[in-house]
GROMACS .gro file of C-alpha atoms in nm:
model
  306
    1MET     CA    1  15.206  -4.124   6.345
    2SER     CA    2  15.366  -4.137   6.000
    3GLU     CA    3  15.736  -4.199   5.936
    4THR     CA    4  15.784  -3.836   5.837
    5ALA     CA    5  15.603  -3.702   6.144
    6LEU     CA    6  15.814  -3.922   6.371
    7ALA     CA    7  16.138  -3.817   6.201
    8LEU     CA    8  16.036  -3.452   6.238
    9GLU     CA    9  15.964  -3.498   6.610
   10LEU     CA   10  16.298  -3.669   6.670
   11PHE     CA   11  16.487  -3.400   6.476
   12LEU     CA   12  16.327  -3.115   6.672
   13ARG     CA   13  16.401  -3.294   6.999
   14TRP     CA   14  16.765  -3.345   6.889
   15LEU     CA   15  16.785  -2.975   6.796
   16ASP     CA   16  16.664  -2.878   7.141
   17GLU     CA   17  16.902  -3.114   7.321
   18THR     CA   18  17.205  -3.031   7.104
   19HIS     CA   19  17.164  -2.657   7.043
   20ARG     CA   20  16.928  -2.558   7.323
   21ARG     CA   21  16.676  -2.419   7.074
   22THR     CA   22  16.312  -2.520   7.107
   23PHE     CA   23  16.132  -2.491   6.775
   24GLU     CA   24  15.755  -2.533   6.757
   25VAL     CA   25  15.587  -2.643   6.437
   26THR     CA   26  15.344  -2.376   6.319
   27GLU     CA   27  15.262  -2.518   5.976
   28GLY     CA   28  15.285  -2.873   5.848
   29TRP     CA   29  15.220  -3.061   5.527
   30ALA     CA   30  15.280  -3.418   5.409
   31SER     CA   31  15.660  -3.391   5.402
   32SER     CA   32  15.722  -3.025   5.487
   33ALA     CA   33  15.702  -2.813   5.800
   34LEU     CA   34  15.770  -2.463   5.925
   35ALA     CA   35  15.895  -2.436   6.283
   36VAL     CA   36  15.952  -2.116   6.482
   37ALA     CA   37  16.169  -2.022   6.780
   38ASP     CA   38  16.176  -1.660   6.905
   39SER     CA   39  16.029  -1.543   6.571
   40HIS     CA   40  16.309  -1.718   6.378
   41ARG     CA   41  16.181  -1.957   6.113
   42LEU     CA   42  16.313  -2.303   6.030
   43ALA     CA   43  16.194  -2.460   5.704
   44ILE     CA   44  16.206  -2.841   5.710
   45GLU     CA   45  16.170  -3.108   5.443
   46VAL     CA   46  16.146  -3.475   5.544
   47ARG     CA   47  16.220  -3.751   5.292
   48PRO     CA   48  16.263  -4.131   5.315
   49ILE     CA   49  16.585  -4.251   5.148
   50LEU     CA   50  16.399  -4.549   5.004
   51VAL     CA   51  16.085  -4.493   4.797
   52PRO     CA   52  15.764  -4.584   4.986
   53SER     CA   53  15.641  -4.923   4.874
   54ASP     CA   54  15.348  -4.976   4.637
   55ASN     CA   55  15.341  -5.347   4.731
   56THR     CA   56  14.977  -5.365   4.841
   57GLU     CA   57  15.015  -5.709   5.002
   58TRP     CA   58  15.311  -5.593   5.212
   59VAL     CA   59  15.139  -5.266   5.307
   60ALA     CA   60  14.833  -5.463   5.420
   61ALA     CA   61  15.054  -5.693   5.631
   62ARG     CA   62  15.223  -5.393   5.791
   63ASP     CA   63  14.885  -5.235   5.868
   64ARG     CA   64  14.763  -5.557   6.032
   65LEU     CA   65  15.074  -5.575   6.248
   66GLU     CA   66  15.035  -5.209   6.347
   67ASP     CA   67  14.675  -5.282   6.450
   68ARG     CA   68  14.788  -5.578   6.663
   69ILE     CA   69  15.053  -5.364   6.830
   70ALA     CA   70  14.802  -5.084   6.896
   71ALA     CA   71  14.556  -5.332   7.050
   72ALA     CA   72  14.822  -5.475   7.284
   73ILE     CA   73  15.006  -5.158   7.386
   74PRO     CA   74  14.816  -4.862   7.539
   75ALA     CA   75  15.087  -4.607   7.455
   76PRO     CA   76  15.181  -4.546   7.091
   77VAL     CA   77  15.516  -4.691   6.984
   78ALA     CA   78  15.743  -4.685   6.681
   79VAL     CA   79  15.899  -5.010   6.561
   80TRP     CA   80  16.216  -4.961   6.357
   81VAL     CA   81  16.252  -5.266   6.134
   82PRO     CA   82  16.605  -5.331   5.998
   83ALA     CA   83  16.623  -5.331   5.619
   84GLY     CA   84  16.589  -5.674   5.463
   85ALA     CA   85  16.376  -5.819   5.743
   86GLU     CA   86  16.039  -5.977   5.671
   87LEU     CA   87  15.738  -5.877   5.883
   88PRO     CA   88  15.636  -6.157   6.121
   89ALA     CA   89  15.309  -6.339   6.059
   90GLY     CA   90  15.112  -6.608   6.242
   91GLU     CA   91  15.238  -6.709   6.585
   92PRO     CA   92  15.577  -6.534   6.549
   93ALA     CA   93  15.378  -6.210   6.519
   94SER     CA   94  15.198  -6.278   6.849
   95GLU     CA   95  15.528  -6.344   7.026
   96PHE     CA   96  15.681  -6.034   6.873
   97VAL     CA   97  15.388  -5.813   6.978
   98GLU     CA   98  15.420  -5.940   7.336
   99HIS     CA   99  15.792  -5.859   7.343
  100ALA     CA  100  15.715  -5.514   7.200
  101ARG     CA  101  15.454  -5.459   7.473
  102GLN     CA  102  15.703  -5.552   7.744
  103ALA     CA  103  15.970  -5.323   7.599
  104ALA     CA  104  15.731  -5.029   7.563
  105THR     CA  105  15.602  -5.042   7.920
  106GLU     CA  106  15.950  -5.017   8.071
  107PHE     CA  107  16.061  -4.688   7.915
  108ALA     CA  108  15.976  -4.319   7.904
  109PRO     CA  109  15.862  -4.149   7.581
  110LEU     CA  110  16.123  -4.161   7.300
  111GLU     CA  111  16.344  -4.403   7.492
  112ARG     CA  112  16.443  -4.713   7.297
  113SER     CA  113  16.454  -5.083   7.369
  114TYR     CA  114  16.409  -5.387   7.145
  115ALA     CA  115  16.161  -5.665   7.087
  116ARG     CA  116  16.283  -6.018   7.027
  117LEU     CA  117  16.190  -6.192   6.703
  118PRO     CA  118  16.299  -6.558   6.704
  119VAL     CA  119  16.520  -6.656   6.408
  120THR     CA  120  16.722  -6.962   6.312
  121LEU     CA  121  17.083  -6.975   6.193
  122PHE     CA  122  17.215  -7.270   5.993
  123LEU     CA  123  17.569  -7.399   6.044
  124ARG     CA  124  17.717  -7.654   5.802
  125LYS     CA  125  18.056  -7.820   5.819
  126THR     CA  126  18.207  -7.844   5.473
  127ALA     CA  127  18.552  -7.991   5.554
  128ASP     CA  128  18.758  -8.125   5.842
  129SER     CA  129  19.057  -7.911   5.747
  130GLY     CA  130  19.103  -7.544   5.829
  131SER     CA  131  18.970  -7.328   6.109
  132VAL     CA  132  18.730  -7.078   5.956
  133VAL     CA  133  18.362  -6.989   5.942
  134SER     CA  134  18.227  -6.818   5.629
  135ALA     CA  135  17.921  -6.624   5.743
  136ALA     CA  136  17.645  -6.483   5.524
  137GLY     CA  137  17.399  -6.236   5.670
  138GLY     CA  138  17.403  -6.058   6.004
  139LEU     CA  139  17.713  -6.230   6.141
  140ASN     CA  140  17.924  -6.164   5.832
  141PRO     CA  141  18.102  -5.860   5.990
  142HIS     CA  142  18.213  -6.086   6.276
  143TRP     CA  143  18.343  -6.386   6.079
  144ALA     CA  144  18.705  -6.326   6.190
  145ARG     CA  145  18.609  -6.390   6.553
  146PHE     CA  146  18.562  -6.758   6.468
  147THR     CA  147  18.910  -6.801   6.318
  148GLY     CA  148  19.123  -7.036   6.524
  149ARG     CA  149  18.829  -7.131   6.745
  150VAL     CA  150  18.672  -7.400   6.527
  151ASN     CA  151  18.809  -7.726   6.395
  152GLY     CA  152  18.727  -7.743   6.026
  153THR     CA  153  18.568  -7.526   5.762
  154PHE     CA  154  18.208  -7.409   5.806
  155ASP     CA  155  17.937  -7.215   5.627
  156LEU     CA  156  17.710  -7.010   5.854
  157ASP     CA  157  17.379  -6.889   5.712
  158SER     CA  158  17.269  -6.595   5.928
  159THR     CA  159  17.061  -6.422   5.661
  160ARG     CA  160  16.759  -6.418   5.892
  161LEU     CA  161  16.957  -6.211   6.143
  162HIS     CA  162  16.942  -5.839   6.068
  163ARG     CA  163  17.005  -5.659   6.396
  164LEU     CA  164  17.192  -5.766   6.708
  165PRO     CA  165  17.110  -5.606   7.043
  166ASP     CA  166  17.337  -5.317   7.140
  167GLY     CA  167  17.652  -5.407   7.327
  168GLU     CA  168  17.875  -5.714   7.311
  169GLU     CA  169  17.707  -5.947   7.559
  170HIS     CA  170  17.455  -6.105   7.321
  171LEU     CA  171  17.707  -6.129   7.036
  172ASP     CA  172  17.966  -6.292   7.261
  173ALA     CA  173  17.713  -6.552   7.378
  174LEU     CA  174  17.600  -6.624   7.022
  175ILE     CA  175  17.958  -6.675   6.903
  176GLU     CA  176  18.020  -6.914   7.192
  177THR     CA  177  17.710  -7.108   7.091
  178VAL     CA  178  17.825  -7.137   6.730
  179VAL     CA  179  18.172  -7.252   6.840
  180GLU     CA  180  18.022  -7.509   7.077
  181ARG     CA  181  17.784  -7.647   6.814
  182SER     CA  182  18.061  -7.664   6.554
  183SER     CA  183  18.259  -7.904   6.771
  184LYS     CA  184  17.982  -8.163   6.741
  185LEU     CA  185  17.946  -8.158   6.361
  186GLU     CA  186  18.089  -8.401   6.109
  187ALA     CA  187  18.177  -8.292   5.756
  188GLY     CA  188  17.863  -8.265   5.544
  189LYS     CA  189  17.634  -8.226   5.846
  190TRP     CA  190  17.453  -7.913   5.959
  191ALA     CA  191  17.295  -7.773   6.275
  192GLU     CA  192  17.024  -7.519   6.357
  193ILE     CA  193  17.104  -7.243   6.607
  194GLU     CA  194  16.818  -7.046   6.760
  195THR     CA  195  16.870  -6.677   6.837
  196ILE     CA  196  16.682  -6.346   6.807
  197ASP     CA  197  16.654  -6.057   6.566
  198ALA     CA  198  16.637  -5.736   6.773
  199TRP     CA  199  16.381  -5.487   6.641
  200THR     CA  200  16.400  -5.145   6.802
  201VAL     CA  201  16.087  -5.033   6.987
  202GLN     CA  202  16.054  -4.666   7.081
  203ARG     CA  203  15.778  -4.521   7.296
  204LEU     CA  204  15.620  -4.209   7.150
  205GLY     CA  205  15.511  -3.905   7.344
  206GLY     CA  206  15.150  -3.796   7.382
  207GLU     CA  207  14.864  -3.959   7.196
  208GLY     CA  208  14.854  -4.101   6.848
  209GLU     CA  209  14.891  -4.425   6.659
  210SER     CA  210  15.173  -4.678   6.662
  211THR     CA  211  15.382  -4.695   6.349
  212ILE     CA  212  15.620  -4.941   6.182
  213ILE     CA  213  15.916  -4.786   6.001
  214ALA     CA  214  16.006  -5.042   5.739
  215VAL     CA  215  16.035  -5.132   5.372
  216PRO     CA  216  15.975  -5.469   5.204
  217ALA     CA  217  16.280  -5.695   5.208
  218SER     CA  218  16.290  -5.690   4.827
  219ASP     CA  219  16.316  -5.310   4.826
  220ALA     CA  220  16.631  -5.323   5.042
  221ARG     CA  221  16.837  -5.517   4.788
  222ASP     CA  222  17.129  -5.322   4.638
  223MET     CA  223  17.058  -5.065   4.908
  224GLY     CA  224  17.382  -4.871   4.860
  225LEU     CA  225  17.313  -4.804   4.493
  226THR     CA  226  16.948  -4.724   4.558
  227VAL     CA  227  17.031  -4.478   4.836
  228ARG     CA  228  17.281  -4.294   4.616
  229ARG     CA  229  17.029  -4.263   4.336
  230ASN     CA  230  16.745  -4.158   4.565
  231LEU     CA  231  16.960  -3.913   4.761
  232ARG     CA  232  17.061  -3.733   4.443
  233ARG     CA  233  16.694  -3.704   4.347
  234ILE     CA  234  16.595  -3.587   4.696
  235LEU     CA  235  16.863  -3.317   4.701
  236GLY     CA  236  16.753  -3.201   4.358
  237GLU     CA  237  16.390  -3.171   4.473
  238ALA     CA  238  16.405  -3.061   4.836
  239VAL     CA  239  16.706  -2.827   4.849
  240PRO     CA  240  16.568  -2.574   4.595
  241MET     CA  241  16.240  -2.569   4.788
  242LEU     CA  242  16.422  -2.497   5.113
  243ARG     CA  243  16.639  -2.229   4.954
  244ALA     CA  244  16.327  -2.057   4.822
  245SER     CA  245  16.140  -2.074   5.154
  246GLY     CA  246  16.263  -1.739   5.280
  247SER     CA  247  16.335  -1.887   5.624
  248GLU     CA  248  16.641  -1.796   5.826
  249LEU     CA  249  16.723  -2.166   5.877
  250THR     CA  250  16.671  -2.475   5.663
  251ALA     CA  251  16.682  -2.848   5.736
  252LEU     CA  252  16.655  -3.162   5.527
  253VAL     CA  253  16.567  -3.469   5.736
  254LEU     CA  254  16.626  -3.814   5.583
  255VAL     CA  255  16.448  -4.126   5.711
  256GLY     CA  256  16.671  -4.435   5.701
  257TYR     CA  257  16.612  -4.806   5.752
  258TYR     CA  258  16.952  -4.924   5.870
  259ALA     CA  259  17.010  -5.191   6.133
  260HIS     CA  260  17.232  -4.957   6.338
  261LEU     CA  261  17.325  -4.594   6.309
  262GLU     CA  262  17.689  -4.686   6.245
  263ASP     CA  263  17.579  -4.896   5.945
  264GLU     CA  264  17.430  -4.602   5.757
  265GLY     CA  265  17.541  -4.540   5.401
  266ALA     CA  266  17.403  -4.189   5.348
  267THR     CA  267  17.730  -4.027   5.459
  268ILE     CA  268  17.934  -4.213   5.196
  269ALA     CA  269  17.674  -4.138   4.930
  270LEU     CA  270  17.681  -3.768   5.016
  271ARG     CA  271  18.059  -3.753   4.976
  272GLY     CA  272  18.023  -3.854   4.613
  273PHE     CA  273  17.810  -3.551   4.529
  274SER     CA  274  17.908  -3.196   4.446
  275PRO     CA  275  17.859  -2.965   4.750
  276ALA     CA  276  17.658  -2.742   4.518
  277LEU     CA  277  17.373  -2.994   4.548
  278TYR     CA  278  17.326  -2.926   4.919
  279GLY     CA  279  17.508  -2.596   4.971
  280GLY     CA  280  17.329  -2.347   5.192
  281MET     CA  281  17.155  -2.608   5.406
  282ASP     CA  282  17.193  -2.545   5.778
  283PHE     CA  283  17.106  -2.902   5.871
  284LEU     CA  284  17.107  -3.227   5.679
  285VAL     CA  285  17.037  -3.513   5.919
  286LEU     CA  286  16.959  -3.883   5.906
  287VAL     CA  287  16.701  -4.039   6.137
  288THR     CA  288  16.730  -4.417   6.167
  289ASP     CA  289  16.678  -4.680   6.438
  290GLY     CA  290  16.522  -4.407   6.654
  291LEU     CA  291  16.837  -4.193   6.654
  292VAL     CA  292  16.949  -3.874   6.479
  293LYS     CA  293  17.284  -3.829   6.306
  294PRO     CA  294  17.388  -3.493   6.156
  295LEU     CA  295  17.541  -3.532   5.811
  296ILE     CA  296  17.574  -3.153   5.777
  297GLN     CA  297  17.496  -2.902   6.049
  298ALA     CA  298  17.522  -2.531   6.092
  299PRO     CA  299  17.807  -2.381   6.294
  300PRO     CA  300  17.705  -2.277   6.646
  301ARG     CA  301  17.689  -1.910   6.548
  302VAL     CA  302  17.389  -1.981   6.321
  303LEU     CA  303  17.178  -2.065   6.624
  304SER     CA  304  17.320  -1.793   6.846
  305PHE     CA  305  17.035  -1.552   6.792
  306PRO     CA  306  16.909  -1.388   7.113
   0.00000   0.00000   0.00000
């Protein structure tokens, strides 16, 4: 299943659960679809917010990992890779595939779990004075939680960490580990801290192939600027097509690569544009990490047809 096909399936399921309207796809193309419910038509365009990669080496590595996942897991799955993460290779790939298999067998179709990818954090004590940890990478948003809990000044390299498991339990335990290891360091010394990068695994319904939703780490640099530029282009291309479709309802579905839904930057980017760029759309949604977030959605009356 392609990224666009998966995003379309998740959007239609969200539409059914949220608005109690079951649309069935009657026509489909590479990034477009026409869905119908009670003779009412919904024109849909699906677009990734980052340009698909032309990095042939990376694409080949992704295809090999998809093949390994398909060989190990009977049911098709989607793996949502957080932006900036490198695809595992060698033995880490084998361990990751096994964790993905375990996660996939425990859940019903479209339910989400995560596979564990081992990663290493690096903690270095730079001075005996102070009580602060400067964190780069995945723990940067949580740097303040170390203040007052460490003796000295530390640099924490967590750039290999891209997604924490949902909830606070894992984060709390990781912070405790960092604090404990910091107490044993002398100035100028460093320590390695083993943890996991949590990659979302989602079982798919029916038959089909497993898919990895990802972009090369290099393509995720300056992501905020890139998303704004791409979103403007996407609106300029897709919205006129939807307006000209002649359908009663229209939807633009964006595929994102964020670590968590609350980390998405499409909402902020959209606020910087003139409403004329997307006016008339009934739905503009973002699909990322296996979840759907409406950026713009029609008022309930739009879907109140008999």
